[in-house]
Amino acid sequence: MQQLMQHLLLLYPKRCSFITTSYSEARRVKQNNFSSICHITTHRSNSTHSTNNITNNSAYVRSALSAGPIPYQKGWAWQQVLLNRRMNYMRMQEKQETSPDGKQDKDWILMFEHQPVYTLGRGATEDYLTFLNNEADGGLEKRTRLSRKYRGEDASRLNIDRFQKHNTSGTADNPTAEQDEVDKLSNQSICNRPVLAPNGSPIYRIERGGEVTYHGPGQLVMYPLLNLKQPNYQQDLHWYLRQIEEVIIRTLLHFDIKSNRDDINTGVWVGKNKIAAVGVSASKWITTHGLALNVSPNLEHFDKDIITPCGIEERGVTSISEVLRGTSSDHCPSLNEVADVALKCFGEVFHVDVTEGRPIR
């Protein structure tokens, strides 16, 4: 082994300069061609990612599925409120101040079904809103209002300065204050006149990654708010995306649906058709946004005369209902049934204890 290390150092001194460092330091250069070889020689005595030493955290579920489809901005506001509270807690801990509520430092899993909406990721192009090409002005006015650089009062985006314009002084044990906080943020953040698609669905630019996608009834949306600095996670968004995809793949397999990843495009696929979209964001390694799994949505909302879903022109979109139609398992599970399985798979993949929390109404 020592001879191999010396040989690699002579041939690739820059790429293998981390051979004697810790595993976490070695990961910084994992993109190099020989990183997989060099990882063999790193020691993991202080690694926080070794599966042999994982201690399960808890992730608390907050579900609004019993309420039926909710406005998109309401689900967005729930993410921001819980994120802001946790970040406030962490800032006070760093300053060694007394925290108003230690219960804010939790991992959450939010479960929603949204009313029809289209969303653009933070860097997404408006070109994949294909219906704009048929507008009289080529969609110039709507493209401007959806532009990632536009900050006018009529900007069709969900965005608020979370630390200056929004107060997160409520406590986790006061559901009324919590709901008031969500309602306030939801009302403050929404554009009074959003850009509308031809089918009447609003379109918003948000802070997740990825291109344009659709959310609506019959689609399971899961937003994990995880602190990736915790020992059983990794501070690596590529790792996190692959884990989210694994949750989806295992969930679909429970319903006898074989699915796969794509080498280029994020998400989960059945054949060449996308069955689940994945788009995430992170603030100080706390994640927001997540996955959208098509259970039984109206697939006409993905029509390419309206959008190019996820900006992938040569692929289609499918759902659990569509895949199971005409098979021996010709019964589409309910959204709640899929949610239960997805939460179980989430616990297995992320090594967390999934705990039922207070429902969202």
Coordinates of C-alpha atoms in Angstrom, one line a residue:
M1 CA 0.0 0.0 0.0
Q2 CA 2.8 2.4 0.8
Q3 CA 4.4 1.7 -2.6
L4 CA 1.1 2.4 -4.3
M5 CA 0.8 5.7 -2.4
Q6 CA 4.3 6.8 -3.4
H7 CA 3.6 5.8 -7.0
L8 CA 0.4 7.8 -7.1
L9 CA 2.1 10.8 -5.5
L10 CA 4.8 10.8 -8.1
L11 CA 2.4 10.5 -11.0
Y12 CA -0.4 12.7 -9.7
P13 CA 1.0 14.9 -7.0
K14 CA -1.8 17.5 -7.1
R15 CA -4.6 15.0 -7.4
C16 CA -3.3 12.7 -4.6
S17 CA -2.0 15.3 -2.2
F18 CA -4.8 14.5 0.2
I19 CA -3.9 10.8 0.7
T20 CA -3.1 11.1 4.3
T21 CA -5.9 13.6 5.2
S22 CA -9.2 12.8 6.7
Y23 CA -12.0 11.4 4.6
S24 CA -14.1 14.6 4.9
E25 CA -11.1 16.6 3.5
A26 CA -10.6 14.1 0.7
R27 CA -14.2 14.6 -0.5
R28 CA -13.3 18.2 -1.5
V29 CA -11.4 16.9 -4.5
K30 CA -13.8 14.0 -5.3
Q31 CA -14.3 15.3 -8.9
N32 CA -10.7 14.5 -9.8
N33 CA -10.3 11.4 -12.0
F34 CA -8.3 9.5 -9.4
S35 CA -10.3 10.4 -6.4
S36 CA -11.9 7.0 -6.2
I37 CA -8.4 5.4 -6.1
C38 CA -7.1 7.8 -3.5
H39 CA -10.2 7.4 -1.2
I40 CA -9.0 3.8 -0.6
T41 CA -6.0 5.1 1.2
T42 CA -7.7 7.7 3.4
H43 CA -8.5 7.0 7.0
R44 CA -12.1 7.3 8.3
S45 CA -11.5 7.3 12.0
N46 CA -13.1 10.8 12.3
S47 CA -15.6 10.4 9.4
T48 CA -19.1 11.5 10.2
H49 CA -20.5 9.6 7.2
S50 CA -19.5 6.0 8.0
T51 CA -22.6 3.9 8.0
N52 CA -21.1 1.7 10.8
N53 CA -21.4 4.5 13.3
I54 CA -24.7 6.1 12.2
T55 CA -27.0 7.2 15.0
N56 CA -30.6 7.8 13.8
N57 CA -31.9 11.3 14.0
S58 CA -35.7 12.0 13.9
A59 CA -37.5 13.7 11.1
Y60 CA -40.9 15.0 12.0
V61 CA -43.7 14.9 9.5
R62 CA -46.1 17.8 9.0
S63 CA -48.7 16.8 6.5
A64 CA -51.5 18.8 4.8
L65 CA -52.8 15.9 2.7
S66 CA -56.0 15.7 4.6
A67 CA -56.8 19.3 3.7
G68 CA -56.7 18.5 0.0
P69 CA -54.9 20.6 -2.6
I70 CA -53.5 23.9 -1.1
P71 CA -52.2 27.0 -2.8
Y72 CA -48.6 26.7 -3.7
Q73 CA -47.5 29.8 -1.9
K74 CA -48.9 28.3 1.4
G75 CA -46.6 25.3 1.1
W76 CA -43.8 27.6 0.2
A77 CA -44.5 29.7 3.3
W78 CA -44.4 26.7 5.6
Q79 CA -41.0 25.9 4.3
Q80 CA -39.7 29.4 4.9
V81 CA -41.2 29.7 8.4
L82 CA -39.7 26.4 9.6
L83 CA -36.4 27.2 7.9
N84 CA -36.2 30.7 9.4
R85 CA -37.0 29.5 12.9
R86 CA -34.2 26.9 12.7
M87 CA -31.7 29.3 11.3
N88 CA -32.6 31.9 14.0
Y89 CA -32.0 29.1 16.6
M90 CA -28.6 28.3 15.1
R91 CA -27.5 31.9 15.0
M92 CA -28.3 32.3 18.7
Q93 CA -26.5 29.1 19.5
E94 CA -23.4 30.4 17.6
K95 CA -23.6 33.6 19.7
Q96 CA -24.0 31.5 22.8
E97 CA -27.2 33.3 23.5
T98 CA -30.2 31.7 25.2
S99 CA -32.5 30.3 22.5
P100 CA -36.2 31.1 22.8
D101 CA -37.2 27.6 21.8
G102 CA -34.8 24.7 21.4
K103 CA -37.6 22.7 19.7
Q104 CA -36.9 24.7 16.6
D105 CA -33.8 22.6 15.9
K106 CA -35.6 19.7 14.1
D107 CA -35.6 18.0 10.8
W108 CA -39.0 18.2 9.1
I109 CA -40.7 16.5 6.2
L110 CA -43.6 18.5 4.8
M111 CA -46.2 16.6 2.7
F112 CA -48.5 18.5 0.3
E113 CA -50.8 18.3 -2.6
H114 CA -50.9 21.6 -4.4
Q115 CA -53.5 23.4 -6.5
P116 CA -52.4 23.8 -10.1
V117 CA -49.3 25.9 -10.5
Y118 CA -46.1 26.1 -12.6
T119 CA -42.8 27.1 -11.0
L120 CA -39.5 28.2 -12.5
G121 CA -36.2 27.4 -10.7
R122 CA -34.0 30.3 -9.7
G123 CA -31.9 30.1 -12.8
A124 CA -34.5 28.7 -15.2
T125 CA -35.1 30.1 -18.6
E126 CA -38.5 31.4 -19.7
D127 CA -37.9 29.7 -23.1
Y128 CA -39.4 26.5 -21.8
L129 CA -42.7 28.2 -21.3
T130 CA -43.6 27.3 -24.8
F131 CA -47.0 29.0 -24.8
L132 CA -45.3 32.3 -24.8
N133 CA -44.2 31.8 -28.4
N134 CA -47.9 32.2 -29.4
E135 CA -48.4 35.6 -27.6
A136 CA -48.8 38.6 -29.8
D137 CA -45.6 40.2 -28.5
G138 CA -43.7 36.9 -28.2
G139 CA -44.5 36.9 -24.5
L140 CA -42.2 39.8 -23.8
E141 CA -44.2 41.3 -21.0
K142 CA -44.7 38.0 -19.2
R143 CA -41.1 37.0 -19.8
T144 CA -40.0 40.3 -18.2
R145 CA -42.2 39.7 -15.1
L146 CA -40.8 36.1 -14.8
S147 CA -37.2 37.1 -15.4
R148 CA -34.7 36.0 -12.7
K149 CA -33.3 39.5 -12.7
Y150 CA -36.6 41.4 -12.5
R151 CA -37.5 42.8 -9.1
G152 CA -40.4 45.1 -9.9
E153 CA -43.6 45.1 -7.8
D154 CA -45.4 43.1 -10.5
A155 CA -42.6 40.4 -10.6
S156 CA -44.3 37.0 -10.7
R157 CA -42.2 35.4 -8.0
L158 CA -42.3 34.1 -4.5
N159 CA -39.5 35.9 -2.7
I160 CA -39.1 37.8 0.5
D161 CA -36.2 39.0 2.6
R162 CA -36.5 36.4 5.3
F163 CA -34.4 38.1 7.9
Q164 CA -35.5 41.7 7.6
K165 CA -39.1 41.7 6.4
H166 CA -40.3 38.6 8.2
N167 CA -40.6 38.0 12.0
T168 CA -40.1 34.4 13.2
S169 CA -40.6 34.9 16.9
G170 CA -43.3 32.3 17.4
T171 CA -42.8 29.0 19.2
A172 CA -43.1 25.4 18.1
D173 CA -45.7 24.8 20.8
N174 CA -48.0 27.6 19.7
P175 CA -49.8 26.3 16.6
T176 CA -51.9 29.5 16.3
A177 CA -48.9 31.8 16.2
E178 CA -47.2 29.4 13.8
Q179 CA -50.2 29.4 11.4
D180 CA -50.5 33.2 11.7
E181 CA -46.8 33.4 10.7
V182 CA -47.3 31.2 7.7
D183 CA -50.4 33.2 6.6
K184 CA -48.6 36.5 6.9
L185 CA -45.6 35.3 4.9
S186 CA -47.9 33.7 2.3
N187 CA -49.9 36.9 1.9
Q188 CA -46.8 39.1 1.8
S189 CA -44.9 37.0 -0.7
I190 CA -47.6 36.5 -3.3
C191 CA -47.8 38.6 -6.4
N192 CA -51.3 40.2 -6.8
R193 CA -51.3 39.6 -10.5
P194 CA -49.2 36.5 -11.3
V195 CA -48.5 35.4 -14.9
L196 CA -51.1 32.9 -15.9
A197 CA -50.7 29.9 -18.2
P198 CA -53.4 29.3 -20.9
N199 CA -55.2 26.9 -18.5
G200 CA -55.4 29.6 -15.8
S201 CA -52.7 28.2 -13.6
P202 CA -50.3 30.8 -12.0
I203 CA -46.6 30.8 -12.7
Y204 CA -44.0 31.8 -10.1
R205 CA -40.2 31.9 -10.1
I206 CA -38.9 30.4 -6.9
E207 CA -35.5 29.7 -5.3
R208 CA -35.1 26.0 -6.0
G209 CA -32.9 24.6 -8.7
G210 CA -34.1 23.2 -12.0
E211 CA -36.3 24.3 -14.9
V212 CA -40.0 24.8 -15.2
T213 CA -42.3 22.1 -13.8
Y214 CA -46.0 21.6 -12.8
H215 CA -47.6 20.8 -9.5
G216 CA -51.2 20.0 -9.0
P217 CA -53.9 17.6 -7.7
G218 CA -52.9 13.9 -7.8
Q219 CA -49.2 14.7 -7.3
L220 CA -47.4 13.9 -4.0
V221 CA -45.1 16.7 -3.0
M222 CA -42.5 16.1 -0.2
Y223 CA -40.3 18.9 1.1
P224 CA -37.6 17.6 3.5
L225 CA -36.0 20.3 5.7
L226 CA -32.8 18.5 6.8
N227 CA -29.7 19.9 8.4
L228 CA -27.0 18.2 6.2
K229 CA -24.4 18.9 8.9
Q230 CA -26.0 16.1 11.0
P231 CA -23.8 13.0 11.4
N232 CA -25.9 10.6 9.3
Y233 CA -26.0 13.0 6.3
Q234 CA -23.4 14.5 4.0
Q235 CA -22.7 18.1 3.2
D236 CA -23.0 17.4 -0.5
L237 CA -26.1 18.4 -2.6
H238 CA -25.3 15.8 -5.3
W239 CA -25.4 13.1 -2.6
Y240 CA -28.6 14.5 -1.3
L241 CA -30.2 14.5 -4.8
R242 CA -29.3 10.9 -5.3
Q243 CA -30.7 10.0 -1.9
I244 CA -34.0 11.7 -2.8
E245 CA -34.1 9.8 -6.1
E246 CA -33.5 6.5 -4.2
V247 CA -36.5 7.3 -1.9
I248 CA -38.7 7.6 -5.1
I249 CA -37.2 4.4 -6.7
R250 CA -37.9 2.3 -3.6
T251 CA -41.4 3.8 -3.2
L252 CA -42.3 2.9 -6.8
L253 CA -40.9 -0.6 -6.5
H254 CA -43.3 -1.2 -3.6
F255 CA -46.1 -0.7 -6.2
D256 CA -44.3 -3.1 -8.7
I257 CA -43.0 -0.2 -10.8
K258 CA -39.4 -0.4 -11.9
S259 CA -37.8 3.0 -12.4
N260 CA -34.4 4.4 -12.9
R261 CA -32.2 7.5 -12.7
D262 CA -30.8 9.3 -15.8
D263 CA -27.1 9.9 -16.2
I264 CA -27.7 13.5 -17.3
N265 CA -31.1 14.6 -16.0
T266 CA -32.2 14.8 -12.3
G267 CA -35.4 12.9 -11.4
V268 CA -36.8 9.4 -11.7
W269 CA -37.9 7.8 -14.9
V270 CA -40.0 4.9 -16.1
G271 CA -38.5 4.1 -19.5
K272 CA -38.1 7.5 -21.2
N273 CA -40.9 9.2 -19.3
K274 CA -40.4 11.2 -16.1
I275 CA -42.5 10.1 -13.2
A276 CA -41.0 12.3 -10.5
A277 CA -39.2 15.6 -10.5
V278 CA -36.5 16.6 -8.0
G279 CA -35.5 20.2 -7.3
V280 CA -33.8 21.4 -4.1
S281 CA -32.3 24.4 -2.4
A282 CA -30.2 24.8 0.7
S283 CA -29.4 27.6 3.2
K284 CA -26.4 26.9 5.5
W285 CA -26.8 23.2 4.6
I286 CA -30.5 23.2 5.6
T287 CA -32.5 21.9 2.7
T288 CA -35.8 23.1 1.3
H289 CA -38.0 22.0 -1.7
G290 CA -37.6 18.4 -2.7
L291 CA -39.6 15.9 -4.8
A292 CA -42.9 15.8 -6.7
L293 CA -44.1 12.3 -7.5
N294 CA -46.9 11.9 -10.1
V295 CA -49.6 9.6 -8.6
S296 CA -52.7 10.4 -10.7
P297 CA -52.4 14.0 -11.9
N298 CA -54.0 15.4 -15.1
L299 CA -51.1 14.9 -17.5
E300 CA -52.5 17.5 -19.9
H301 CA -51.0 20.2 -17.6
F302 CA -47.6 18.9 -18.9
D303 CA -48.6 19.5 -22.5
K304 CA -45.6 20.7 -24.5
D305 CA -47.8 23.4 -26.0
I306 CA -47.7 24.9 -22.5
I307 CA -44.3 24.0 -21.1
T308 CA -41.3 21.8 -21.9
P309 CA -41.3 19.9 -18.6
C310 CA -37.9 20.3 -16.8
G311 CA -36.5 21.7 -20.1
I312 CA -36.2 18.2 -21.6
E313 CA -37.7 18.2 -25.1
E314 CA -37.2 14.6 -26.1
R315 CA -38.8 13.0 -23.0
G316 CA -42.3 12.6 -21.8
V317 CA -44.1 12.5 -18.5
T318 CA -46.0 9.7 -16.8
S319 CA -47.6 8.8 -13.5
I320 CA -48.3 5.8 -11.3
S321 CA -51.8 5.6 -12.6
E322 CA -50.6 5.7 -16.2
V323 CA -48.0 3.0 -15.7
L324 CA -50.3 0.6 -13.8
R325 CA -53.2 1.0 -16.3
G326 CA -53.9 -2.3 -18.1
T327 CA -51.4 -4.3 -15.9
S328 CA -52.2 -7.0 -13.4
S329 CA -51.9 -4.3 -10.8
D330 CA -54.5 -2.1 -12.5
H331 CA -55.3 -0.2 -9.3
C332 CA -53.8 3.2 -8.6
P333 CA -53.0 3.7 -5.0
S334 CA -54.3 6.8 -3.2
L335 CA -52.1 9.7 -2.5
N336 CA -52.1 8.8 1.2
E337 CA -51.0 5.2 0.5
V338 CA -48.1 6.5 -1.6
A339 CA -47.2 9.0 1.1
D340 CA -47.1 6.3 3.8
V341 CA -44.7 4.2 1.7
A342 CA -42.6 7.2 0.7
L343 CA -42.1 8.1 4.4
K344 CA -41.1 4.6 5.2
C345 CA -38.6 4.5 2.4
F346 CA -37.3 8.0 3.4
G347 CA -36.5 6.7 6.9
E348 CA -34.6 3.7 5.4
V349 CA -32.6 5.7 2.9
F350 CA -31.7 8.6 5.2
H351 CA -31.3 6.5 8.4
V352 CA -33.8 8.6 10.3
D353 CA -36.7 7.8 12.6
V354 CA -39.8 9.3 10.8
T355 CA -42.1 10.6 13.5
E356 CA -45.6 11.9 13.0
G357 CA -46.0 15.6 13.9
R358 CA -48.9 18.0 14.1
P359 CA -50.9 18.0 10.9
I360 CA -51.2 21.1 8.8
R361 CA -54.8 22.3 8.3

